[in-house]
XYZ file of C-alpha atoms in Angstrom:
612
model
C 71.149 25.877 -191.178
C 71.081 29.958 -190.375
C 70.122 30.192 -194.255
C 67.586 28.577 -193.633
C 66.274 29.473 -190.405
C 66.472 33.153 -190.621
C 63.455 35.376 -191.349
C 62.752 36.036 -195.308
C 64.205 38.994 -196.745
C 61.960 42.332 -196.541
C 60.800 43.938 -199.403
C 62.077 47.143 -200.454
C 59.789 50.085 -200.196
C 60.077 53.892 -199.457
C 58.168 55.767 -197.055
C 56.559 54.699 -193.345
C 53.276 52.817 -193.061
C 49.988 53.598 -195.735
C 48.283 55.636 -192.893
C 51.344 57.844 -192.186
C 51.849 58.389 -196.015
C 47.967 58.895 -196.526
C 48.295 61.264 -193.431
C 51.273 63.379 -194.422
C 49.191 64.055 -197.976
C 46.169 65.250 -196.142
C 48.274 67.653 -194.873
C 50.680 68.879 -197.980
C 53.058 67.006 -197.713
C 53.412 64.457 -201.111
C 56.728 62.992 -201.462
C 55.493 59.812 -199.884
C 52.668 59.781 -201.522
C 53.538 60.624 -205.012
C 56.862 57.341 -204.216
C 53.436 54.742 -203.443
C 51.893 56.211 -206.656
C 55.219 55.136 -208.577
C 55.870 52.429 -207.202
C 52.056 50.729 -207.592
C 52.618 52.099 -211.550
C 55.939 49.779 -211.964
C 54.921 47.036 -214.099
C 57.900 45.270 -212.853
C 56.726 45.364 -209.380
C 57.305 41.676 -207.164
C 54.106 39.390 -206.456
C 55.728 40.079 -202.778
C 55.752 43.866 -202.370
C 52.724 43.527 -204.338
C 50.878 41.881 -201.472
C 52.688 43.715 -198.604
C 50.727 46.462 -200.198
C 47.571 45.097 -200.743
C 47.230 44.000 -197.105
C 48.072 47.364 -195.834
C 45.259 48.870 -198.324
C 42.850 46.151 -196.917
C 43.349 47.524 -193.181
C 43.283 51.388 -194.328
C 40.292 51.446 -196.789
C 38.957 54.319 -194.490
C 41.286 56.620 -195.199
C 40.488 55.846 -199.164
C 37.899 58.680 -200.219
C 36.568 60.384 -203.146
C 39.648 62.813 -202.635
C 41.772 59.744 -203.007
C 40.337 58.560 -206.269
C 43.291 59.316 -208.651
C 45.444 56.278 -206.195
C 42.416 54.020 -205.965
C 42.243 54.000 -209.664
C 46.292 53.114 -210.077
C 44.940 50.183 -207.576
C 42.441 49.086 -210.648
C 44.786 49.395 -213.508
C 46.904 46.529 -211.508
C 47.771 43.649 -214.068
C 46.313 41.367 -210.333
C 44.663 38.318 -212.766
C 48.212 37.966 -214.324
C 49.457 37.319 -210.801
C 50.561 34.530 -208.155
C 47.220 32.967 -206.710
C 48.456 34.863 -203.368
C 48.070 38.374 -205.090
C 44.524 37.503 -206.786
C 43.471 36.233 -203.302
C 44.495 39.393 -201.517
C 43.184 41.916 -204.390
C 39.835 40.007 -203.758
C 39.732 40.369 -200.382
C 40.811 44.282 -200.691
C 38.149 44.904 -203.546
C 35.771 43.184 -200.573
C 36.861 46.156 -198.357
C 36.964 49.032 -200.125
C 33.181 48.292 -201.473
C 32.011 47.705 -198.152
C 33.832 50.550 -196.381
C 33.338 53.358 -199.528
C 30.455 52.515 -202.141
C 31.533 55.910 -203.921
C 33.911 53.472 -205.488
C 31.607 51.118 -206.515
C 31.449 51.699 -209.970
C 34.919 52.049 -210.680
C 35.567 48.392 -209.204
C 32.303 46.750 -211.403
C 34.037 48.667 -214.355
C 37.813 47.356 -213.700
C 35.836 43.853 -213.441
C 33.963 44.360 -216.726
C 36.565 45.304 -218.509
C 38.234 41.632 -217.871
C 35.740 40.287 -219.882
C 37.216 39.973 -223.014
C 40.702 38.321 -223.572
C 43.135 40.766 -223.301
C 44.922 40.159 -226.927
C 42.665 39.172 -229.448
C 42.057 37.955 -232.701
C 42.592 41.064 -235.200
C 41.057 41.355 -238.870
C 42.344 43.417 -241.400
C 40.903 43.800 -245.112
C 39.389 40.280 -244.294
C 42.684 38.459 -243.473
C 42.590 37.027 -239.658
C 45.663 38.479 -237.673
C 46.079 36.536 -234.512
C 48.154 37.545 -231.851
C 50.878 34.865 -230.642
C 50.870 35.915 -226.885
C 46.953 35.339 -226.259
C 46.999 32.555 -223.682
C 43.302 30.345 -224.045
C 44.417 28.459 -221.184
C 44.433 31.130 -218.947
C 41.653 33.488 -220.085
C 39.224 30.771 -218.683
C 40.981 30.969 -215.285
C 41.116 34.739 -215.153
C 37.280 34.547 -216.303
C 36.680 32.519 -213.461
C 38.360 35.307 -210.999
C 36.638 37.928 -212.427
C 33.289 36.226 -211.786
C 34.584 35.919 -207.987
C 34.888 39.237 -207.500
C 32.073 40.115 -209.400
C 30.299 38.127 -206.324
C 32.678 39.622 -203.825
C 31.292 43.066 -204.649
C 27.746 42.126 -204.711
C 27.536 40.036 -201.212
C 28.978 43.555 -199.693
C 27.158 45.735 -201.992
C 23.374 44.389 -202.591
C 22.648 47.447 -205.062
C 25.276 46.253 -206.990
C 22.946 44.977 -210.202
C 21.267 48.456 -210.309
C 24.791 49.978 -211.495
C 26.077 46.820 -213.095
C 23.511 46.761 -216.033
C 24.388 50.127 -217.496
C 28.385 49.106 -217.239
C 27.417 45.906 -219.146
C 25.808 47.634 -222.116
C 28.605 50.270 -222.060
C 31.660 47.645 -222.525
C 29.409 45.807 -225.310
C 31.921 44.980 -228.173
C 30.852 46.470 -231.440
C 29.549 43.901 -233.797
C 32.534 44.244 -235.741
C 35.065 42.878 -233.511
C 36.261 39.403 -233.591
C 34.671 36.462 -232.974
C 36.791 35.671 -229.739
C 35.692 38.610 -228.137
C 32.326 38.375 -229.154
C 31.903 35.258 -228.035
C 34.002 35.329 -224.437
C 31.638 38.403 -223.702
C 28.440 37.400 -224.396
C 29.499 33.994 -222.487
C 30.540 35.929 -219.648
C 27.267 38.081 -219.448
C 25.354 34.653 -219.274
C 27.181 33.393 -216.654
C 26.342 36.686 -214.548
C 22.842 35.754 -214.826
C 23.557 32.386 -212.961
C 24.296 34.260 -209.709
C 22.469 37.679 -210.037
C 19.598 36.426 -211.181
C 17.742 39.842 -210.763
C 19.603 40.940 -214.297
C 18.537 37.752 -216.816
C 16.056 39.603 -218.421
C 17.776 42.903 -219.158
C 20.554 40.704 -219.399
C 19.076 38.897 -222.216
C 17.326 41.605 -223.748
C 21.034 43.123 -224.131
C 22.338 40.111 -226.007
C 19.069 39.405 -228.172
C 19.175 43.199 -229.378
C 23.007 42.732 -230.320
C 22.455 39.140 -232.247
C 19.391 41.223 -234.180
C 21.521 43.825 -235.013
C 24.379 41.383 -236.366
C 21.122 39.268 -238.251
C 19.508 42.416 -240.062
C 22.969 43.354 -241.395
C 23.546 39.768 -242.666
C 20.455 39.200 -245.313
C 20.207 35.174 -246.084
C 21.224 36.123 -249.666
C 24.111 37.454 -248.883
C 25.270 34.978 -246.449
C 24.355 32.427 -249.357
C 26.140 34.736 -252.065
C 29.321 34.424 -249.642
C 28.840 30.670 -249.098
C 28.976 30.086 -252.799
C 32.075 32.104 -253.884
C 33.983 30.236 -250.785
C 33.139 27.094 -252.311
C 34.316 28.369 -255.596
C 37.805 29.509 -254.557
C 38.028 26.500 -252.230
C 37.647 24.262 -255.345
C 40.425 25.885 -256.759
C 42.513 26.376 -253.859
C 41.783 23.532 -250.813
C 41.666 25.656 -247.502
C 43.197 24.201 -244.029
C 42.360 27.058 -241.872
C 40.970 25.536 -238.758
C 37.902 27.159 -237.118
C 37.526 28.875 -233.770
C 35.707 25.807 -232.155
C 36.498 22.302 -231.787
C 33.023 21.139 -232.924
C 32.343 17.977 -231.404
C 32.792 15.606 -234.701
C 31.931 11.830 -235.549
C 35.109 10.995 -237.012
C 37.962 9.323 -235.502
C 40.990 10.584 -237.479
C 41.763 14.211 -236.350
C 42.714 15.402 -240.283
C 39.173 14.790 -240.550
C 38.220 16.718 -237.704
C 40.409 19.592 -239.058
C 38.350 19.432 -242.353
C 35.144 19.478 -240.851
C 35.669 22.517 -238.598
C 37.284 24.524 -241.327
C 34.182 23.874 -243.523
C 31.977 24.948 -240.639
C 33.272 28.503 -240.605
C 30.812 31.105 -242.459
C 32.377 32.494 -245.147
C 30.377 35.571 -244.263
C 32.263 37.784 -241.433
C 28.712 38.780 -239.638
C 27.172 35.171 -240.044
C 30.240 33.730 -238.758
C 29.332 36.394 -235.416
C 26.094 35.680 -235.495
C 26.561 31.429 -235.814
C 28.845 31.582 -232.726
C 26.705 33.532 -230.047
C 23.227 31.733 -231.466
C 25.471 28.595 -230.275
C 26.361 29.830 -227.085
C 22.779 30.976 -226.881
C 21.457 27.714 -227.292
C 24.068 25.932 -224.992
C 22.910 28.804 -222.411
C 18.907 28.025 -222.702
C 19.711 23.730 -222.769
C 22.089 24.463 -219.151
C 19.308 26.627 -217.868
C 16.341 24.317 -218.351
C 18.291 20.878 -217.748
C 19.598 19.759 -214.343
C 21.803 16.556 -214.313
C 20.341 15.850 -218.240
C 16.308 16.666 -217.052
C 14.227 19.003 -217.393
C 13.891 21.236 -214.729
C 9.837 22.529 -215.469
C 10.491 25.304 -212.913
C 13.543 26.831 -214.401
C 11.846 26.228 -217.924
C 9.044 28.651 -217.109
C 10.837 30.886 -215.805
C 13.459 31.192 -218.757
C 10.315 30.764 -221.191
C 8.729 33.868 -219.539
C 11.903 36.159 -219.650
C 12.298 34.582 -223.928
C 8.525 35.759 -224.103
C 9.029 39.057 -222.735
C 12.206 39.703 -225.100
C 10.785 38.249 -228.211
C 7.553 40.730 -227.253
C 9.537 43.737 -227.232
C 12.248 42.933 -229.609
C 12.050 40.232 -232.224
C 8.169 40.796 -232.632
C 8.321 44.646 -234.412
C 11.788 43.702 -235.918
C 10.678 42.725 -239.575
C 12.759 40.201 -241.802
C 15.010 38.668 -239.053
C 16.290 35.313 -240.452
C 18.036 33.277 -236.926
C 18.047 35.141 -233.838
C 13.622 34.445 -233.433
C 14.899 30.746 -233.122
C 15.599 31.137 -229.408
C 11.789 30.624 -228.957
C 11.794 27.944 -231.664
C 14.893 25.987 -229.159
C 12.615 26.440 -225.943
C 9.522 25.310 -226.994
C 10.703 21.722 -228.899
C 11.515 21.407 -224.802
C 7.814 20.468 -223.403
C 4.557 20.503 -225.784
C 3.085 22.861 -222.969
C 5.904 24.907 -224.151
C 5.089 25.369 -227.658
C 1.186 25.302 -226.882
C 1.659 28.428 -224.657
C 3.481 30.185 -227.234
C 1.102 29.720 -229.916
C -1.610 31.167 -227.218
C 0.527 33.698 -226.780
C 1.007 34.485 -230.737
C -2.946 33.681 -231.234
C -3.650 36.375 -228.546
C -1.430 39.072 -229.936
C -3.411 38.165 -233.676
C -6.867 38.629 -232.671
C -6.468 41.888 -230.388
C -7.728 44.858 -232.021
C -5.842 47.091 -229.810
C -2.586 45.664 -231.286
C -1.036 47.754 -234.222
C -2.128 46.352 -237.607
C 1.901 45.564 -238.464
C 2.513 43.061 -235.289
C -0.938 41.428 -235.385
C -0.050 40.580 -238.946
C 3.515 39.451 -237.922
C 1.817 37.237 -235.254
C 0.012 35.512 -237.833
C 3.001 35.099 -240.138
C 4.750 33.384 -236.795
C 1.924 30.951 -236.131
C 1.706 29.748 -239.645
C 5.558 29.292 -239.953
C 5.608 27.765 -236.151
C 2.764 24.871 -237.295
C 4.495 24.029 -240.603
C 8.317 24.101 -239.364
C 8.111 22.443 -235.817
C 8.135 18.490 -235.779
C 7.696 18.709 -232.427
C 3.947 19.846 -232.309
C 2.035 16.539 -232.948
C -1.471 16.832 -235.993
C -4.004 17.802 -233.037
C -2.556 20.712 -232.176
C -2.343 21.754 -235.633
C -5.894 21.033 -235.988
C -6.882 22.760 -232.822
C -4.698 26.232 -233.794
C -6.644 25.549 -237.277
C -9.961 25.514 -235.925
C -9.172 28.669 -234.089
C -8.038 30.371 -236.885
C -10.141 29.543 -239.389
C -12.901 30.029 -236.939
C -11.584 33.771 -236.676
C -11.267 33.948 -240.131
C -15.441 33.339 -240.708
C -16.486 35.522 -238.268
C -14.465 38.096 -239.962
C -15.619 37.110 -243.224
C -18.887 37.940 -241.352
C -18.730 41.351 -239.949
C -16.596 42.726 -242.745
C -17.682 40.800 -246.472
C -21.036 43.159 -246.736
C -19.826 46.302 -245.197
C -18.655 49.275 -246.854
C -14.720 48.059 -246.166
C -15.912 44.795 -248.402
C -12.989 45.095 -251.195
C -9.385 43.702 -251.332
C -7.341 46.426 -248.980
C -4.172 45.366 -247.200
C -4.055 48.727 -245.433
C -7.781 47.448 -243.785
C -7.905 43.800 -243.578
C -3.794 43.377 -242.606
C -4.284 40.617 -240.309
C -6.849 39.288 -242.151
C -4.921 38.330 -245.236
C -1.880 37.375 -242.902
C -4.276 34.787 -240.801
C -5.297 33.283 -244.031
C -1.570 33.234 -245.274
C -0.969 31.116 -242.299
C -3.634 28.962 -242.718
C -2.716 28.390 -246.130
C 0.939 27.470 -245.368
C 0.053 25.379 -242.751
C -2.020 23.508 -245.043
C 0.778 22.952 -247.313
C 3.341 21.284 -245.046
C 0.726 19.244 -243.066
C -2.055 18.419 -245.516
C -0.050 14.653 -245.690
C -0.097 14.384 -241.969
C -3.906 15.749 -241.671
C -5.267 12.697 -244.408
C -2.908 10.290 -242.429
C -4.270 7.406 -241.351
C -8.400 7.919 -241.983
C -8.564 9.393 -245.070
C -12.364 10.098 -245.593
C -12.134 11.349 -241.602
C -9.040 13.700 -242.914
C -11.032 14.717 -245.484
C -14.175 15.570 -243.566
C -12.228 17.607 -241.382
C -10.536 20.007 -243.986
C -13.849 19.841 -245.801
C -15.449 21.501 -242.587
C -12.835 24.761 -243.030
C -15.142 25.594 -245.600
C -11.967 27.134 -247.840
C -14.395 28.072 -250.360
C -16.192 30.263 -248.143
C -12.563 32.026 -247.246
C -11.552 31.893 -250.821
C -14.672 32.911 -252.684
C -15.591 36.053 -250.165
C -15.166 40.220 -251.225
C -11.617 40.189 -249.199
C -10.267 37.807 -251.957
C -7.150 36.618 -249.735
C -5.621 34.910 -253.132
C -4.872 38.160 -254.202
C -2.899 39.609 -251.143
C -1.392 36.312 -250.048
C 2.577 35.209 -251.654
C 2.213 33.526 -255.112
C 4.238 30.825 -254.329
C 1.563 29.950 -250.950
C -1.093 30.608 -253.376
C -0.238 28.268 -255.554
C 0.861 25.485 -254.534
C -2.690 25.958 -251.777
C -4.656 25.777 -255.321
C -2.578 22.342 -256.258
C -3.421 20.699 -253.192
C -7.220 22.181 -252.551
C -7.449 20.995 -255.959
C -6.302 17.447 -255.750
C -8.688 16.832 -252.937
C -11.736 18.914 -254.302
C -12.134 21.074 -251.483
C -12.415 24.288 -253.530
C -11.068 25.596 -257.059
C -9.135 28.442 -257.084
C -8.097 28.515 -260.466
C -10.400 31.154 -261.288
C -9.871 33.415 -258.983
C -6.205 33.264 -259.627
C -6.718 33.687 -263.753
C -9.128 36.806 -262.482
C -6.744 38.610 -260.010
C -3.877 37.963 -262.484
C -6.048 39.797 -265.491
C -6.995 42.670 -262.921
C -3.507 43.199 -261.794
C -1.765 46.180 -263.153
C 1.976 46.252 -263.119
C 3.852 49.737 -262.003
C 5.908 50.755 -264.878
C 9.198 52.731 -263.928
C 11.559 54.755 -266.057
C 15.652 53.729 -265.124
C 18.603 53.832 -266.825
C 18.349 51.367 -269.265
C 14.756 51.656 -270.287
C 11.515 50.974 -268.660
C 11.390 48.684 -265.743
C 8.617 46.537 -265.136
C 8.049 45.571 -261.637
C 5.297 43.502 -260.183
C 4.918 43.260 -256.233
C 4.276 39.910 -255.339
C 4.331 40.335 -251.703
C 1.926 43.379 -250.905
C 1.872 42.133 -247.439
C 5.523 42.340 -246.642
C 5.231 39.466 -245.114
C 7.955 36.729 -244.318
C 8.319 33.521 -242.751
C 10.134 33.638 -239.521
C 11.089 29.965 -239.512
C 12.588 29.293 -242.660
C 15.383 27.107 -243.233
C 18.426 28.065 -240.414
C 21.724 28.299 -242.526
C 24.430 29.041 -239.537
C 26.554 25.880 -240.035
C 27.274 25.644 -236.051
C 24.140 25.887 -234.959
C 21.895 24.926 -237.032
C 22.861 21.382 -235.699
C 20.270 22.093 -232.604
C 17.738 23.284 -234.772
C 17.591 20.850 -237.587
C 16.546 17.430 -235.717
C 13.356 19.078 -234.731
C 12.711 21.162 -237.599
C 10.206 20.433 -240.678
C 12.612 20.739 -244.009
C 10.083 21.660 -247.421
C 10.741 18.661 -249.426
C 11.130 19.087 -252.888
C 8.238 17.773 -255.035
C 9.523 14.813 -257.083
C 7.701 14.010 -260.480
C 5.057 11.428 -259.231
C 4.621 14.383 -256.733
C 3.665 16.666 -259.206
C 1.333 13.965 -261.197
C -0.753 13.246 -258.045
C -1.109 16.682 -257.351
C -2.907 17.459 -260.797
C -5.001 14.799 -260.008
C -8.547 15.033 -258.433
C -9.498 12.359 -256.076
C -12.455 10.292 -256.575
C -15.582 10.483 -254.909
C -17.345 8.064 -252.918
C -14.201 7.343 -252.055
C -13.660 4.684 -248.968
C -10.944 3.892 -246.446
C -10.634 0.426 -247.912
C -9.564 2.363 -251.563
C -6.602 4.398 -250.162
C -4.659 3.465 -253.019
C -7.163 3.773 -255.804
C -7.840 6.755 -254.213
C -4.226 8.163 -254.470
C -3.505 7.236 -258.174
C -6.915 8.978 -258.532
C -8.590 10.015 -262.593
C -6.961 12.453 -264.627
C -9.644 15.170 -265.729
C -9.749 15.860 -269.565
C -8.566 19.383 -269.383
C -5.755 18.690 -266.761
C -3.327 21.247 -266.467
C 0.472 20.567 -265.518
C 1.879 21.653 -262.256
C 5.417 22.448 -262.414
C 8.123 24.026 -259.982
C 9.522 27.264 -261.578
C 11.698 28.946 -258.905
C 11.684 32.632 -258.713
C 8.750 32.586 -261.243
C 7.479 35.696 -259.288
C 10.202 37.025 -257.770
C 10.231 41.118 -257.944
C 12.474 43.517 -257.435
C 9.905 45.138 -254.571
C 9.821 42.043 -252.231
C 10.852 42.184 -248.146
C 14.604 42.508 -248.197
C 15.337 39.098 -246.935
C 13.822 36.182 -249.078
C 10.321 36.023 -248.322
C 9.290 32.531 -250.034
C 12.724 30.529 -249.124
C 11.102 27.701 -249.090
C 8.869 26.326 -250.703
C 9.595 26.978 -253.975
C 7.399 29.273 -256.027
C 4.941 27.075 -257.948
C 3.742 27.892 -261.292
C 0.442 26.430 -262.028
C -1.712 26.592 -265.499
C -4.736 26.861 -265.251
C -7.255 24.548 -266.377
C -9.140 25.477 -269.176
C-alpha cells in the first residue's frame, strides 16, 4: 500500500531549472549548459526525462534565440517519432512554441520534418542485386508519416508563411532518381499528401514531381525498357524467379502462390522503369482521390486539378521531346468528363494555330492532337469529326495563303506545323476511318469525301513527303480502298526524288535514309509500365494488327453507286486488274537517324507496291 501510494520516482538530471541553466550561459558560465547538451545527445535517454525536458523547453522558448541555435538543433536531431505517444505529443506541442515564439527557427524545424520523409533504413542496390535492410519497420513508417504530417500542420497554423520556405526545402531533400524504389515512392507520396492541406503549393508541388518522373522517362527509352523485358524473360525461362514485388497489387486470384507470381512478374526488369511504373501509380491514385469524393466526381475539384495538369504539361511535358509515360497524367484526367478531354484538345488546337508559338511546340501540339483522337476510347466519332473539320479546315486555308507563294516547295524548316497538322490528320484517319463509315456508309463517305484529301495531298507542300512512312502508307491503303484520293504516285515520285546521305564508318559506307524529317513522335503510344498501365489500358485505343482478310479489303476499291442497302457487296468490293498487294513489313523504314525513342510504335510500318 505505501508502494503504491507514494509519488513516482524523479528523474535524474543535473543542473537547476532550463531558465537558470540558459541564464548562467548568457553570462559565462557553461557547465550546466554544456551537462543539458549531453544529456539531450544520449541516445539512451528515458521517454520520462525526455518529456520532463520537453515541457520545460515548451515554457522557455523565449530564452531560445539565434545565439542558442547549436542546442535547438540537438532538440531536432531527437530520434521523437521513435518514441512513446507521450514524447511525440509533447515534441509537437514544443515545435508549436518555438515557431510561434522565434520564426528564425523556422526553417530548421520544416527541414527536421522533411527529412522524415523517407523511411529511415531503406532498400539498398548494389551492382543490381536488391540489399534490404532487416530492421526497416513498414508498419511504423506509415505512423511516423502520419506525425510528421501533424507537425507539418502544427508549424503552418502558427506560421502562415510557412509554404513560402517549405517549397525550396522540398526540392532540396528530392531523392536522386537513383535511389530505391521505397524511397522514391514514400516521398513523392508524402509531397502529395502536403498538397491536401496546403493547398497554396499543388502546383509547384506538382510541377516538382512531373519534372522528376520526366527526368526518370527520358533516361528510360521504350527500347530499352523492352530490350530489358526480353532478356528477363529469357533468364526467367531458364531459371523461375520468386522474388516478390514491392506492392501487393490487388490480384483476381484466390490462392496467394498465385498472387506471389503475379506481383513478381509485374516488376520492370528495367531499374528506371521500375521508378518510373511506381510513382506514375501513385500519380494516378493521387489525380482519381483528388477528383472523386465518396466514388463521384467532384466537377469542382476536377477543374481545378485539370488547370494546375494544364499549366505543368504547358511548361514541362510540352517542349520535352520523345517522352514515352509521364504525358499520360493528362491522358488519366481527361477519360474523367468529355468536357475534360474537349477542353484539352482546345487547348492543344490553340497552341497549333498560334503563330506566335515557336515552330517546335506548335508542331508538337499537332503530334498530341492526332495521337489524343486515335488513342482515347473515351472521345465518342463527333468529336473526332468536329477536331477534323477544324483541322483540315486550317489545313486549306494554309494550302491557300502559302501553295502559290514564293515559300510554295516541300520545307520542314517553313511549313513545321503544317506537315505535323496533316500528320495528325492522317493518323487520325487511320484508327477511326472504321468508326467514321459506321453505321451510314454513303453518309461516312460523304463526309471524308468533303476533306477534300486530294486537295491536301496533291498541293506544292507535298505533306507525303515530310509525314512518317509508316502514316503514309497505310493513309494511301485506306484513301485508296474508299477512292477518296490516290497517292500512289506521289509516293513512287518522292521516293525517286529522294536522295539518301551516304556516310563513311568503320566498316564501309553507311547508307542512311531519314524517314522522320519531322522528328516527330506520338505521345500516346502504347503504355508499357506493368503497374500502371492497368489505369490506362481500359480506356485506351490498342492498333490492332491487320489480319489477312484485312489486308485483302484494303487493296480493294469500293464500288460506286454504292447504297446503304449493299453494305456487304460494298465491303467485299472488285479487285482492279493491276492490284497491288499490301503487306505489313515492320521496320521496313526504320533508320538509324530517327527520334531516339520509337517514333512509329504502333502501327506497324506498312509497305505498299504500287500499282502499276
Amino acid at each position: 500500500d505505501e508502494f503504491i501510494s507514494s509519488p513516482p520516482r524523479k528523474t535524474v538530471r543535473f543542473g537547476g531549472t532550463l531558465p537558470e541553466i540558459l541564464l548562467k550561459y548568457e553570462k559565462g558560465d557553461t557547465t550546466d549548459f554544456e551537462l543539458l547538451k549531453h544529456q539531450l545527445s544520449d541516445p539512451d535517454i528515458k521517454d520520462a526525462q525526455l518529456i520532463s525536458w520537453l515541457h520545460e523547453f515548451r515554457a522557455s522558448v523565449a530564452y531560445l534565440t539565434k545565439e542558442l541555435e547549436q542546442l535547438v538543433n540537438i532538440l531536432l536531431k531527437l530520434p521523437w517519432l521513435r518514441r512513446s505517444r507521450e514524447v511525440v505529443e509533447e515534441y509537437l506541442g514544443f515545435l508549436g512554441n518555438l515557431v510561434s515564439a522565434q520564426t528564425v527557427h523556422l526553417r530548421p524545424c520544416l527541414r527536421m520534418i522533411v527529412s522524415q520523409f523517407v523511411p529511415p533504413r531503406i532498400t539498398i542496390r548494389e551492382d543490381g542485386v536488391d540489399i534490404s535492410d532487416s530492421d526497416d519497420d513498414d508498419e511504423n513508417v506509415s505512423e511516423n508519416f502520419n506525425t510528421c504530417h501533424r507537425a507539418l500542420q502544427t508549424v503552418a497554423r502558427y506560421v502562415p508563411s510557412t509554404p513560402q520556405f517549405l517549397m525550396p526545402i522540398l526540392v532540396e531533400f528530392f531523392p536522386f532518381i537513383n535511389k530505391s524504389e521505397r524511397t522514391l515512392e514514400c516521398y513523392v507520396h508524402n509531397l502529395l499528401r502536403v498538397t491536401v492541406y496546403l493547398p497554396t503549393l499543388r502546383l509547384q508541388i506538382l510541377e516538382l514531381i512531373i519534372e522528376k518522373l520526366l527526368k526518370l522517362d527520358v533516361s528510360t527509352p521504350q527500347q530499352d525498357i523492352e530490350d530489358a523485358e526480353e532478356a528477363a524473360n529469357n533468364s526467367a525461362s531458364e531459371e523461375k524467379s520468386t522474388e516478390v514485388g514491392l506492392f501487393d497489387m490487388e490480384e483476381d486470384e484466390d490462392r496467394k502462390g498465385d498472387k506471389i507470381v503475379c506481383a513478381s512478374v509485374e516488376r520492370m526488369a528495367h531499374p528506371l522503369a521500375e521508378r518510373l511504373d511506381i510513382l506514375m501509380t501513385i500519380l494516378f491514385s493521387y489525380i482519381k482521390d483528388v477528383c472523386h469524393v465518396d466514388g463521384k466526381l467532384d466537377i469542382s475539384n476536377t477543374k481545378d486539378l485539370y488547370r494546375d495538369l494544364v499549366s505543368v504539361f504547358d511548361k514541362l511535358i510540352l517542349p520535352t521531346h520523345a517522352s514515352c509515360h509521364v504525358q499520360y497524367f493528362m491522358f488519366y484526367i481527361c477519360s474523367f468528363k468529355l468536357g475534360l478531354a474537349e477542353a484539352f484538345l482546345d487547348h492543344l488546337w490553340k497552341k497549333l494555330q498560334d503563330p506566335n508559338n515557336p515552330s517546335v511546340i506548335r508542331q508538337t501540339a499537332g503530334s498530341y492532337i492526332g495521337s489524343f483522337l486515335a488513342r482515347a476510347k473515351f472521345i465518342p466519332i463527333v468529336t473526332v469529326k468536329a477536331c477534323l473539320d477544324l483541322l483540315v479546315n486550317w489545313l486549306h486555308k494554309y494550302i491557300d495563303n502559302q501553295d502559290t507563294g514564293a515559300n510554295a516547295y516541300c520545307d520542314v524548316a517553313l511549313h513545321g506545323p503544317f506537315y505535323s497538322t496533316c500528320q495528325a490528320v492522317f493518323y487520325t484517319l487511320i484508327f477511326r476511318h472504321k468508326q467514321l463509315l459506321d453505321g451510314n456508309l454513303r453518309k461516312g463517305l460523304s463526309y471524308l469525301q468533303s476533306l477534300n484529301f486530294e486537295r491536301i495531298v496533291m498541293c506544292q507542300l507535298n505533306p507525303l513527303k515530310i509525314c512518317i512512312p509508316s502514316v503514309v502508307n497505310l493513309f494511301a491503303a485506306i484513301t485508296r480502298k474508299y477512292q477518296l484520293v490516290f497517292c500512289y504516285t506521289i509516293i513512287e515520285r518522292n521516293n525517286r526524288q529522294f536522295i539518301p546521305v551516304v556516310r563513311s564508318g568503320t566498316g564501309g559506307d553507311l547508307v542512311q535514309t531519314c524517314t522522320n524529317p519531322l522528328d516527330s513522335f506520338f505521345p500516346f503510344d502504347p503504355y508499357i509500365l506493368k503497374r500502371s498501365k492497368k489505369t490506362i489500358d481500359p480506356m485506351y485505343q490498342f492498333w490492332e494488327e491487320l489480319s489477312a482478310e484485312d489486308l485483302e479489303d484494303l487493296k480493294k476499291p469500293i464500288k460506286k453507286g454504292s447504297s446503304e442497302d449493299e453494305d456487304d457487296d460494298f465491303l467485299k468490293g472488285e479487285t482492279p486488274q493491276n492490284d497491288g498487294v499490301v503487306g505489313i513489313a515492320p521496320n521496313s523504314y526504320e533508320s538509324t537517324t530517327r527520334s531516339p525513342v520509337s517514333s512509329i510504335g504502333s502501327p506497324a510500318d506498312c509497305y505498299v507496291p504500287y500499282p502499276l
